[in-house]
């Protein structure tokens, strides 16, 4: 896995374009490295991994979902795990389970926290998609 | 007993009793009231003229006969003092006395408080009131320092339950939690387009889940497309910062890319498949779910069989194949 070695706190109060810039720079660095892989399917996998990795790195350790992602990648050095227990483990409706499956690290979150993390995750995901689209468009020029 | 009461009764309208008097009262009362569970009944245990005198001297309104003592209920005072905000002294008895003094102040200041009247008439509800007050003092403290005329800097917690809502501590916590969840749902609704008109948590959650899945499918598709482009292209940030996006379609290129509109249609129209946990990536599993989905679209020409991808060694050939497939579409 290609992991950029730069930690950046994702602050959503700043202009969203700053987050996109950070995403873009990290992602491009990863893509440049990925291009050396010959096999196309491997490249596809690697690019997708790089997308999620750059999202997680830009979000930093301040978010539970990014921590979960980084942990999954195997980045145990930089992830500071602050574990506060699950406060409402009882109510797990069917809908929420789907959301838990979608948001990384959602299994261990309480309901309230799940919604918070979902908000941030959706924002980062949207930014990442926009960056990738722009890359595509620019590269076709 | 009687001198103690007289001393208390002679204290005037409410504010005159000092700590020692209450101390005396409490100390005196306690051995008496072992068997009684309510201060009201304790009051009744006094001889009638004494009780009447007590009540009259307190100058209560005619609306209510209220027992002036909370201190008789020692267990309540004990519990309240444990949770007490101003529990600075170690002497629990003093604490009790202080708390009881303030309770009395509350009683005197708010003679029209029907809540306290109702609650004070029975032991269990008094407990509840004490508990509720105490618990709410932990949660949100409304300092009522106008009451405190004697200069003791002790906040009194005076909380009313909202109209038509239970005052149970559990329901309070649940209500707070529900409010939190509703606030977060509102944020999510603003984030996801098209959710503002939908009312109802389940439908909104459905929309949100669909949106997340669509975004993840987009990531898949874009990464696949990015993987198939010519590696000879040099990316730099300047082209990213350029605002124009949709005008770059006309250029012929070895790696032909679909126009932005077509991309959007392809990505947004496919909602048939549920794709759970796409961020569980590993290199050994050659999994291309986006390809499977594309076959279901109304654009069947785009379907690239997976084996053809794997069989091509050089990216250039595969890219041209890709472009041929796309050209038929465009």
Short mmCIF file of C-alpha atoms in Angstrom, two decimals:
data_model
loop_
_atom_site.label_atom_id
_atom_site.label_comp_id
_atom_site.label_asym_id
_atom_site.label_seq_id
_atom_site.Cartn_x
_atom_site.Cartn_y
_atom_site.Cartn_z
CA UNK A 1 0.00 0.00 0.00
CA UNK A 2 1.19 3.42 -0.76
CA UNK A 3 0.90 5.69 2.20
CA UNK A 4 1.81 9.32 2.18
CA UNK A 5 3.76 10.22 5.22
CA UNK A 6 2.20 13.55 5.96
CA UNK A 7 -0.29 14.13 8.70
CA UNK A 8 -2.72 16.94 8.24
CA UNK A 9 -5.67 17.84 10.45
CA UNK A 10 -8.79 18.18 8.42
CA UNK A 11 -10.51 21.29 9.62
CA UNK A 12 -13.87 21.73 8.05
CA UNK A 13 -14.20 25.27 9.22
CA UNK A 14 -11.66 26.44 6.72
CA UNK A 15 -12.57 26.89 3.11
CA UNK A 16 -13.34 23.55 1.55
CA UNK A 17 -10.91 24.16 -1.25
CA UNK A 18 -7.99 23.90 1.13
CA UNK A 19 -9.03 20.39 2.02
CA UNK A 20 -9.38 19.60 -1.66
CA UNK A 21 -5.93 20.96 -2.35
CA UNK A 22 -4.46 18.79 0.33
CA UNK A 23 -6.36 15.80 -0.98
CA UNK A 24 -5.23 16.52 -4.49
CA UNK A 25 -1.57 16.87 -3.68
CA UNK A 26 -1.50 13.70 -1.65
CA UNK A 27 -3.48 11.75 -4.17
CA UNK A 28 -1.35 12.89 -7.07
CA UNK A 29 1.79 11.89 -5.29
CA UNK A 30 0.32 8.48 -4.78
CA UNK A 31 -0.79 8.21 -8.39
CA UNK A 32 2.66 9.04 -9.67
CA UNK A 33 4.01 6.18 -7.67
CA UNK A 34 1.23 3.85 -8.69
CA UNK A 35 1.82 4.40 -12.36
CA UNK A 36 4.87 2.28 -12.23
CA UNK A 37 2.78 -0.80 -11.48
CA UNK A 38 2.33 -2.64 -14.71
CA UNK A 39 -0.72 -4.68 -14.16
CA UNK A 40 -3.84 -2.70 -14.77
CA UNK A 41 -6.09 -4.39 -12.29
CA UNK A 42 -3.50 -3.93 -9.61
CA UNK A 43 -3.24 -0.32 -10.52
CA UNK A 44 -6.96 0.11 -10.20
CA UNK A 45 -6.94 -1.42 -6.77
CA UNK A 46 -3.99 0.65 -5.76
CA UNK A 47 -5.56 3.88 -6.93
CA UNK A 48 -8.71 3.14 -5.02
CA UNK A 49 -6.66 2.38 -1.93
CA UNK A 50 -4.75 5.57 -2.45
CA UNK A 51 -7.98 7.53 -2.62
CA UNK A 52 -9.17 6.25 0.73
CA UNK A 53 -5.74 6.60 2.23
CA UNK A 54 -5.41 10.20 1.19
CA UNK A 55 -8.84 10.88 2.61
CA UNK A 56 -7.88 9.33 5.90
CA UNK A 57 -4.55 11.13 6.04
CA UNK A 58 -6.07 14.48 5.31
CA UNK A 59 -8.70 13.94 7.95
CA UNK A 60 -5.99 12.99 10.38
CA UNK A 61 -6.45 11.36 13.74
CA UNK A 62 -9.12 13.74 14.81
CA UNK A 63 -11.89 11.66 13.33
CA UNK A 64 -12.88 8.18 14.33
CA UNK A 65 -13.47 7.00 10.79
CA UNK A 66 -10.08 8.18 9.62
CA UNK A 67 -8.47 6.49 12.57
CA UNK A 68 -10.24 3.27 11.68
CA UNK A 69 -9.11 3.57 8.08
CA UNK A 70 -5.53 4.21 9.03
CA UNK A 71 -5.62 1.32 11.42
CA UNK A 72 -6.87 -0.87 8.61
CA UNK A 73 -4.00 0.14 6.41
CA UNK A 74 -1.69 -0.91 9.17
CA UNK A 75 -0.51 2.46 10.22
CA UNK A 76 -0.29 1.73 13.88
CA UNK A 77 2.46 4.19 14.55
CA UNK A 78 0.59 7.33 13.86
CA UNK A 79 -2.83 6.44 15.09
CA UNK A 80 -3.47 7.53 18.64
CA UNK A 81 -6.37 5.49 19.79
CA UNK A 82 -8.58 7.27 22.21
CA UNK A 83 -11.18 4.76 23.12
CA UNK A 84 -14.24 5.92 24.92
CA UNK A 85 -16.72 3.15 25.36
CA UNK A 86 -19.84 2.72 23.33
CA UNK A 87 -22.49 4.50 25.27
CA UNK A 88 -25.60 3.18 23.61
CA UNK A 89 -24.94 -0.31 22.47
CA UNK A 90 -28.52 -1.43 22.72
CA UNK A 91 -30.39 0.25 19.92
CA UNK A 92 -29.17 -1.05 16.59
CA UNK A 93 -31.85 -0.80 14.00
CA UNK A 94 -31.53 -2.24 10.55
CA UNK A 95 -31.00 1.09 8.86
CA UNK A 96 -28.30 2.10 11.20
CA UNK A 97 -26.51 -1.15 10.63
CA UNK A 98 -26.21 -0.30 6.97
CA UNK A 99 -24.76 3.04 7.83
CA UNK A 100 -22.37 1.39 10.25
CA UNK A 101 -21.23 -0.86 7.46
CA UNK A 102 -20.56 2.08 5.20
CA UNK A 103 -18.70 4.36 7.55
CA UNK A 104 -15.30 2.93 8.46
CA UNK A 105 -15.12 2.01 12.10
CA UNK A 106 -18.83 2.34 12.48
CA UNK A 107 -19.31 -0.83 14.43
CA UNK A 108 -17.92 0.58 17.61
CA UNK A 109 -19.61 3.92 17.59
CA UNK A 110 -22.66 5.00 19.46
CA UNK A 111 -25.63 6.33 17.52
CA UNK A 112 -24.87 9.97 18.01
CA UNK A 113 -21.23 9.56 17.16
CA UNK A 114 -22.11 7.53 14.09
CA UNK A 115 -24.12 10.41 12.68
CA UNK A 116 -21.33 12.87 13.42
CA UNK A 117 -18.76 10.70 11.72
CA UNK A 118 -21.09 10.14 8.81
CA UNK A 119 -21.33 13.88 8.23
CA UNK A 120 -17.58 14.30 8.13
CA UNK A 121 -17.08 11.16 6.08
CA UNK A 122 -19.56 12.28 3.45
CA UNK A 123 -17.87 15.66 3.22
CA UNK A 124 -14.44 14.11 2.73
CA UNK A 125 -15.76 11.55 0.30
CA UNK A 126 -17.40 14.21 -1.80
CA UNK A 127 -14.20 16.24 -1.83
CA UNK A 128 -12.19 13.22 -2.88
CA UNK A 129 -14.59 12.43 -5.71
CA UNK A 130 -14.42 16.02 -6.92
CA UNK A 131 -10.64 15.92 -6.89
CA UNK A 132 -10.56 12.70 -8.84
CA UNK A 133 -12.97 14.03 -11.40
CA UNK A 134 -10.92 17.14 -11.85
CA UNK A 135 -7.80 15.06 -12.30
CA UNK A 136 -9.50 13.07 -14.99
CA UNK A 137 -10.77 16.11 -16.77
CA UNK A 138 -7.44 17.84 -16.66
CA UNK A 139 -5.59 14.82 -17.85
CA UNK A 140 -7.82 14.48 -20.85
CA UNK A 141 -6.92 17.96 -22.00
CA UNK B 1 -39.12 20.01 72.22
CA UNK B 2 -41.28 22.91 72.93
CA UNK B 3 -38.65 25.51 73.56
CA UNK B 4 -37.01 24.48 70.39
CA UNK B 5 -40.15 25.03 68.48
CA UNK B 6 -40.90 28.24 70.16
CA UNK B 7 -37.54 29.52 69.32
CA UNK B 8 -38.13 28.59 65.79
CA UNK B 9 -41.57 30.02 65.68
CA UNK B 10 -40.35 33.25 67.11
CA UNK B 11 -37.93 33.64 64.35
CA UNK B 12 -40.32 35.69 62.33
CA UNK B 13 -41.23 35.29 58.76
CA UNK B 14 -38.83 32.81 57.54
CA UNK B 15 -35.43 34.33 57.46
CA UNK B 16 -34.62 34.72 61.00
CA UNK B 17 -33.43 31.31 61.97
CA UNK B 18 -29.81 30.83 62.39
CA UNK B 19 -27.89 27.72 61.90
CA UNK B 20 -27.90 26.86 65.54
CA UNK B 21 -31.62 26.98 65.74
CA UNK B 22 -32.04 24.63 62.89
CA UNK B 23 -29.37 22.47 64.33
CA UNK B 24 -31.30 22.34 67.50
CA UNK B 25 -34.48 21.65 65.70
CA UNK B 26 -33.02 18.86 63.71
CA UNK B 27 -31.30 17.36 66.67
CA UNK B 28 -34.42 17.54 68.63
CA UNK B 29 -36.62 16.24 65.94
CA UNK B 30 -34.61 13.26 64.96
CA UNK B 31 -35.13 11.09 67.96
CA UNK B 32 -38.78 11.89 67.77
CA UNK B 33 -39.38 11.07 64.22
CA UNK B 34 -37.88 7.67 63.95
CA UNK B 35 -41.06 6.01 63.03
CA UNK B 36 -42.53 8.63 60.77
CA UNK B 37 -41.83 8.65 57.11
CA UNK B 38 -43.17 12.01 56.22
CA UNK B 39 -42.63 15.35 57.74
CA UNK B 40 -46.24 16.11 57.28
CA UNK B 41 -47.22 13.24 59.42
CA UNK B 42 -44.44 14.25 61.72
CA UNK B 43 -46.11 17.55 61.97
CA UNK B 44 -49.25 15.77 62.85
CA UNK B 45 -47.47 14.02 65.62
CA UNK B 46 -47.14 17.26 67.38
CA UNK B 47 -49.95 18.25 69.48
CA UNK B 48 -52.47 20.11 67.49
CA UNK B 49 -52.21 23.57 69.00
CA UNK B 50 -48.45 23.48 68.60
CA UNK B 51 -48.72 22.54 64.98
CA UNK B 52 -51.25 25.23 64.37
CA UNK B 53 -49.13 27.75 66.10
CA UNK B 54 -46.22 26.70 64.02
CA UNK B 55 -48.10 27.07 60.85
CA UNK B 56 -49.66 30.32 61.74
CA UNK B 57 -46.47 31.86 62.85
CA UNK B 58 -44.87 30.97 59.61
CA UNK B 59 -47.33 33.24 57.91
CA UNK B 60 -48.19 30.95 55.12
CA UNK B 61 -50.87 31.76 52.68
CA UNK B 62 -54.23 30.21 53.11
CA UNK B 63 -53.80 28.17 50.03
CA UNK B 64 -51.69 25.51 51.45
CA UNK B 65 -50.77 23.88 54.62
CA UNK B 66 -47.29 22.89 54.14
CA UNK B 67 -44.94 21.20 56.48
CA UNK B 68 -42.15 23.57 57.21
CA UNK B 69 -39.63 20.89 57.74
CA UNK B 70 -37.78 18.95 55.27
CA UNK B 71 -35.18 18.02 57.78
CA UNK B 72 -37.37 15.47 59.42
CA UNK B 73 -36.78 13.22 56.53
CA UNK B 74 -33.28 12.39 57.41
CA UNK B 75 -32.65 9.94 54.65
CA UNK B 76 -33.76 12.41 52.02
CA UNK B 77 -31.51 15.02 53.47
CA UNK B 78 -28.67 12.62 53.55
CA UNK B 79 -29.07 11.77 49.92
CA UNK B 80 -29.60 15.35 48.91
CA UNK B 81 -26.57 16.43 50.79
CA UNK B 82 -24.50 13.89 48.98
CA UNK B 83 -25.44 15.42 45.69
CA UNK B 84 -25.50 18.87 47.04
CA UNK B 85 -23.78 21.56 45.08
CA UNK B 86 -22.58 23.33 48.12
CA UNK B 87 -21.47 20.31 50.02
CA UNK B 88 -18.33 21.91 51.21
CA UNK B 89 -18.54 21.05 54.83
CA UNK B 90 -17.84 17.61 56.07
CA UNK B 91 -20.37 17.81 58.76
CA UNK B 92 -23.36 16.17 57.27
CA UNK B 93 -25.58 17.52 59.93
CA UNK B 94 -24.68 21.07 59.13
CA UNK B 95 -25.23 20.29 55.52
CA UNK B 96 -28.59 18.91 56.30
CA UNK B 97 -29.40 21.97 58.26
CA UNK B 98 -28.30 24.28 55.52
CA UNK B 99 -30.17 22.38 52.89
CA UNK B 100 -33.23 22.30 55.01
CA UNK B 101 -32.88 25.99 55.58
CA UNK B 102 -32.81 26.62 51.90
CA UNK B 103 -35.71 24.33 51.31
CA UNK B 104 -37.61 26.34 53.81
CA UNK B 105 -36.64 29.46 52.02
CA UNK B 106 -37.92 28.00 48.84
CA UNK B 107 -41.14 27.17 50.52
CA UNK B 108 -41.55 30.62 51.85
CA UNK B 109 -40.60 32.41 48.73
CA UNK B 110 -42.92 30.49 46.50
CA UNK B 111 -46.13 29.91 48.25
CA UNK B 112 -47.92 29.52 44.97
CA UNK B 113 -45.73 26.73 43.86
CA UNK B 114 -48.26 24.04 43.40
CA UNK B 115 -45.59 21.55 42.45
CA UNK B 116 -43.91 21.71 45.74
CA UNK B 117 -47.20 21.61 47.49
CA UNK B 118 -48.28 18.51 45.73
CA UNK B 119 -44.95 16.93 46.16
CA UNK B 120 -44.67 17.72 49.75
CA UNK B 121 -47.85 16.04 50.63
CA UNK B 122 -46.54 12.58 50.18
CA UNK B 123 -43.29 11.00 51.05
CA UNK B 124 -42.46 9.36 47.77
CA UNK B 125 -43.17 12.36 45.66
CA UNK B 126 -41.11 14.45 47.99
CA UNK B 127 -38.30 12.07 47.46
CA UNK B 128 -38.78 12.44 43.75
CA UNK B 129 -38.76 16.17 43.98
CA UNK B 130 -35.65 16.12 46.03
CA UNK B 131 -34.04 13.69 43.69
CA UNK B 132 -35.12 15.60 40.67
CA UNK B 133 -33.93 18.84 42.07
CA UNK B 134 -30.71 17.35 43.10
CA UNK B 135 -30.16 15.57 39.86
CA UNK B 136 -30.97 18.65 37.88
CA UNK B 137 -28.59 20.55 40.01
CA UNK B 138 -25.97 18.28 38.65
CA UNK B 139 -27.14 18.79 35.12
CA UNK B 140 -28.04 22.42 34.88
CA UNK B 141 -27.87 24.76 37.80
CA UNK B 142 -30.08 27.78 37.84
CA UNK B 143 -28.68 29.95 40.52
CA UNK B 144 -31.46 31.63 42.31
CA UNK B 145 -29.50 34.00 44.39
CA UNK B 146 -32.29 36.44 44.86
CA UNK B 147 -33.68 34.08 47.40
CA UNK B 148 -30.57 34.04 49.41
CA UNK B 149 -30.96 37.05 51.56
CA UNK B 150 -28.79 36.01 54.38
CA UNK B 151 -25.59 36.33 52.49
CA UNK B 152 -24.84 32.66 52.27
CA UNK B 153 -23.49 32.06 48.83
CA UNK B 154 -25.47 28.95 48.24
CA UNK B 155 -27.26 28.41 44.95
CA UNK B 156 -30.66 26.94 45.09
CA UNK B 157 -31.73 24.69 42.31
CA UNK B 158 -35.16 25.37 41.10
CA UNK B 159 -36.16 23.39 38.10
CA UNK B 160 -39.50 22.96 36.53
CA UNK B 161 -40.41 20.10 34.33
CA UNK B 162 -41.53 21.11 30.91
CA UNK B 163 -45.21 21.04 30.25
CA UNK B 164 -46.54 17.60 29.49
CA UNK B 165 -43.21 15.85 29.89
CA UNK B 166 -42.05 13.37 32.42
CA UNK B 167 -39.60 14.44 35.02
CA UNK B 168 -37.96 11.08 35.30
CA UNK B 169 -34.22 11.15 35.17
CA UNK B 170 -34.19 8.46 32.53
CA UNK B 171 -36.52 10.31 30.25
CA UNK B 172 -34.48 13.45 30.68
CA UNK B 173 -31.39 11.67 29.50
CA UNK B 174 -33.28 10.11 26.65
CA UNK B 175 -34.69 13.44 25.65
CA UNK B 176 -31.22 14.97 25.56
CA UNK B 177 -29.98 12.09 23.47
CA UNK B 178 -32.88 12.38 21.06
CA UNK B 179 -32.21 16.07 20.66
CA UNK B 180 -28.59 15.37 19.88
CA UNK B 181 -29.55 12.80 17.29
CA UNK B 182 -32.02 15.16 15.69
CA UNK B 183 -29.42 17.89 15.45
CA UNK B 184 -27.01 15.54 13.72
CA UNK B 185 -29.73 14.37 11.36
CA UNK B 186 -30.37 17.95 10.39
CA UNK B 187 -26.72 18.39 9.51
CA UNK B 188 -26.83 15.28 7.40
CA UNK B 189 -29.95 16.46 5.66
CA UNK B 190 -28.24 19.65 4.66
CA UNK B 191 -25.27 17.76 3.35
CA UNK B 192 -27.10 15.25 1.24
CA UNK B 193 -28.87 16.87 -1.70
CA UNK B 194 -32.56 16.29 -1.88
CA UNK B 195 -33.02 15.36 1.73
CA UNK B 196 -34.56 18.57 2.90
CA UNK B 197 -37.99 17.75 1.66
CA UNK B 198 -38.11 14.33 3.16
CA UNK B 199 -39.58 14.07 6.59
CA UNK B 200 -39.07 11.10 8.79
CA UNK B 201 -35.89 9.62 10.10
CA UNK B 202 -36.03 6.35 8.21
CA UNK B 203 -36.40 7.88 4.79
CA UNK B 204 -33.70 10.43 5.46
CA UNK B 205 -31.36 7.68 6.61
CA UNK B 206 -32.19 5.76 3.46
CA UNK B 207 -31.25 8.74 1.34
CA UNK B 208 -28.05 9.21 3.25
CA UNK B 209 -27.07 5.59 2.83
CA UNK B 210 -27.81 5.75 -0.87
CA UNK B 211 -25.75 8.86 -1.19
CA UNK B 212 -22.76 7.30 0.56
CA UNK B 213 -22.99 4.24 -1.62
CA UNK B 214 -23.21 6.33 -4.74
CA UNK B 215 -20.15 8.29 -3.71
CA UNK B 216 -18.20 5.13 -3.06
CA UNK B 217 -19.21 3.74 -6.44
CA UNK B 218 -17.99 6.95 -7.98
CA UNK B 219 -14.63 6.47 -6.31
CA UNK B 220 -14.42 2.98 -7.70
CA UNK B 221 -15.27 4.07 -11.17
CA UNK B 222 -12.95 7.02 -11.17
CA UNK B 223 -10.08 4.97 -9.87
CA UNK B 224 -10.64 2.42 -12.57
CA UNK B 225 -10.69 5.11 -15.17
CA UNK B 226 -7.60 6.68 -13.76
CA UNK B 227 -5.87 3.35 -13.81
CA UNK B 228 -6.53 2.92 -17.49
CA UNK B 229 -5.07 6.19 -18.67
CA UNK B 230 -1.72 6.47 -20.28
CA UNK B 231 1.04 6.63 -17.74
CA UNK B 232 2.85 9.18 -19.83
CA UNK B 233 0.75 12.04 -18.67
CA UNK B 234 2.27 14.43 -16.28
CA UNK B 235 -0.09 15.65 -13.59
CA UNK B 236 0.47 18.96 -12.02
CA UNK B 237 -1.60 21.02 -9.72
CA UNK B 238 -1.96 23.94 -12.09
CA UNK B 239 -4.37 22.13 -14.32
CA UNK B 240 -6.40 21.18 -11.30
CA UNK B 241 -6.80 24.74 -10.25
CA UNK B 242 -8.18 25.67 -13.61
CA UNK B 243 -11.89 26.26 -13.30
CA UNK B 244 -12.99 24.99 -16.69
CA UNK B 245 -13.81 21.35 -16.73
CA UNK B 246 -16.40 20.50 -19.30
CA UNK B 247 -14.76 22.11 -22.28
CA UNK B 248 -11.90 19.69 -22.67
CA UNK B 249 -13.81 16.91 -24.33
CA UNK B 250 -13.14 17.64 -27.94
CA UNK B 251 -9.48 16.81 -27.90
CA UNK B 252 -8.54 13.52 -29.40
CA UNK B 253 -6.30 11.60 -27.20
CA UNK B 254 -4.90 8.14 -26.95
CA UNK B 255 -6.67 7.74 -23.68
CA UNK B 256 -10.11 8.88 -24.51
CA UNK B 257 -12.23 9.94 -21.64
CA UNK B 258 -15.98 10.15 -21.60
CA UNK B 259 -17.47 13.56 -21.29
CA UNK B 260 -18.36 14.75 -17.85
CA UNK B 261 -22.07 14.54 -18.46
CA UNK B 262 -21.89 10.96 -19.56
CA UNK B 263 -19.79 10.12 -16.54
CA UNK B 264 -22.32 11.68 -14.24
CA UNK B 265 -25.19 9.84 -15.83
CA UNK B 266 -23.37 6.58 -15.68
CA UNK B 267 -22.49 7.02 -12.06
CA UNK B 268 -25.70 8.42 -10.72
CA UNK B 269 -28.16 6.22 -12.47
CA UNK B 270 -26.91 2.97 -11.14
CA UNK B 271 -28.38 2.30 -7.78
CA UNK B 272 -29.13 -1.30 -8.13
CA UNK B 273 -26.36 -2.83 -6.22
CA UNK B 274 -25.47 -2.42 -2.62
CA UNK B 275 -21.82 -2.29 -2.08
CA UNK B 276 -20.83 -2.72 1.47
CA UNK B 277 -17.49 -1.76 2.88
CA UNK B 278 -15.58 -0.87 -0.22
CA UNK B 279 -12.76 0.39 1.88
CA UNK B 280 -11.83 -3.16 2.71
CA UNK B 281 -9.24 -3.26 0.03
CA UNK B 282 -6.62 -5.83 -0.51
CA UNK B 283 -4.48 -6.38 -3.48
CA UNK B 284 -5.03 -10.08 -3.77
CA UNK B 285 -8.66 -9.85 -4.45
CA UNK B 286 -9.28 -8.59 -7.92
CA UNK B 287 -12.63 -7.18 -7.37
CA UNK B 288 -14.20 -4.84 -9.83
CA UNK B 289 -17.71 -4.18 -8.71
CA UNK B 290 -18.05 -1.12 -10.85
CA UNK B 291 -17.74 -3.23 -13.92
CA UNK B 292 -20.59 -5.42 -12.80
CA UNK B 293 -22.71 -2.43 -12.17
CA UNK B 294 -22.04 -0.83 -15.48
CA UNK B 295 -23.59 -3.76 -17.21
CA UNK B 296 -26.89 -2.99 -15.69
CA UNK B 297 -26.94 0.50 -17.02
CA UNK B 298 -28.74 1.68 -20.02
CA UNK B 299 -25.41 1.93 -21.76
CA UNK B 300 -24.56 -1.67 -22.43
CA UNK B 301 -21.69 -0.95 -24.71
CA UNK B 302 -19.52 0.08 -21.89
CA UNK B 303 -19.29 -3.34 -20.34
CA UNK B 304 -15.71 -4.41 -20.29
CA UNK B 305 -15.32 -8.05 -19.41
CA UNK B 306 -13.01 -8.63 -16.54
CA UNK B 307 -10.89 -11.29 -18.21
CA UNK B 308 -10.02 -8.96 -21.00
CA UNK B 309 -8.60 -6.56 -18.49
CA UNK B 310 -6.51 -9.18 -16.89
CA UNK B 311 -5.23 -10.62 -20.08
CA UNK B 312 -3.75 -7.44 -21.41
CA UNK B 313 -0.27 -6.89 -20.28
CA UNK B 314 0.52 -3.53 -21.73
CA UNK B 315 -1.57 -0.65 -20.56
CA UNK B 316 -1.49 1.04 -23.94
CA UNK B 317 -3.40 -1.70 -25.65
CA UNK B 318 -5.94 -1.88 -22.93
CA UNK B 319 -6.35 1.84 -23.01
CA UNK B 320 -7.05 1.84 -26.70
CA UNK B 321 -9.54 -0.95 -26.20
CA UNK B 322 -11.15 1.11 -23.57
CA UNK B 323 -11.32 4.06 -25.87
CA UNK B 324 -12.82 1.98 -28.64
CA UNK B 325 -15.53 0.82 -26.34
CA UNK B 326 -16.22 4.35 -25.34
CA UNK B 327 -16.19 5.70 -28.83
CA UNK B 328 -19.15 3.62 -29.75
CA UNK B 329 -21.00 5.20 -26.92
CA UNK B 330 -20.08 8.75 -27.65
#
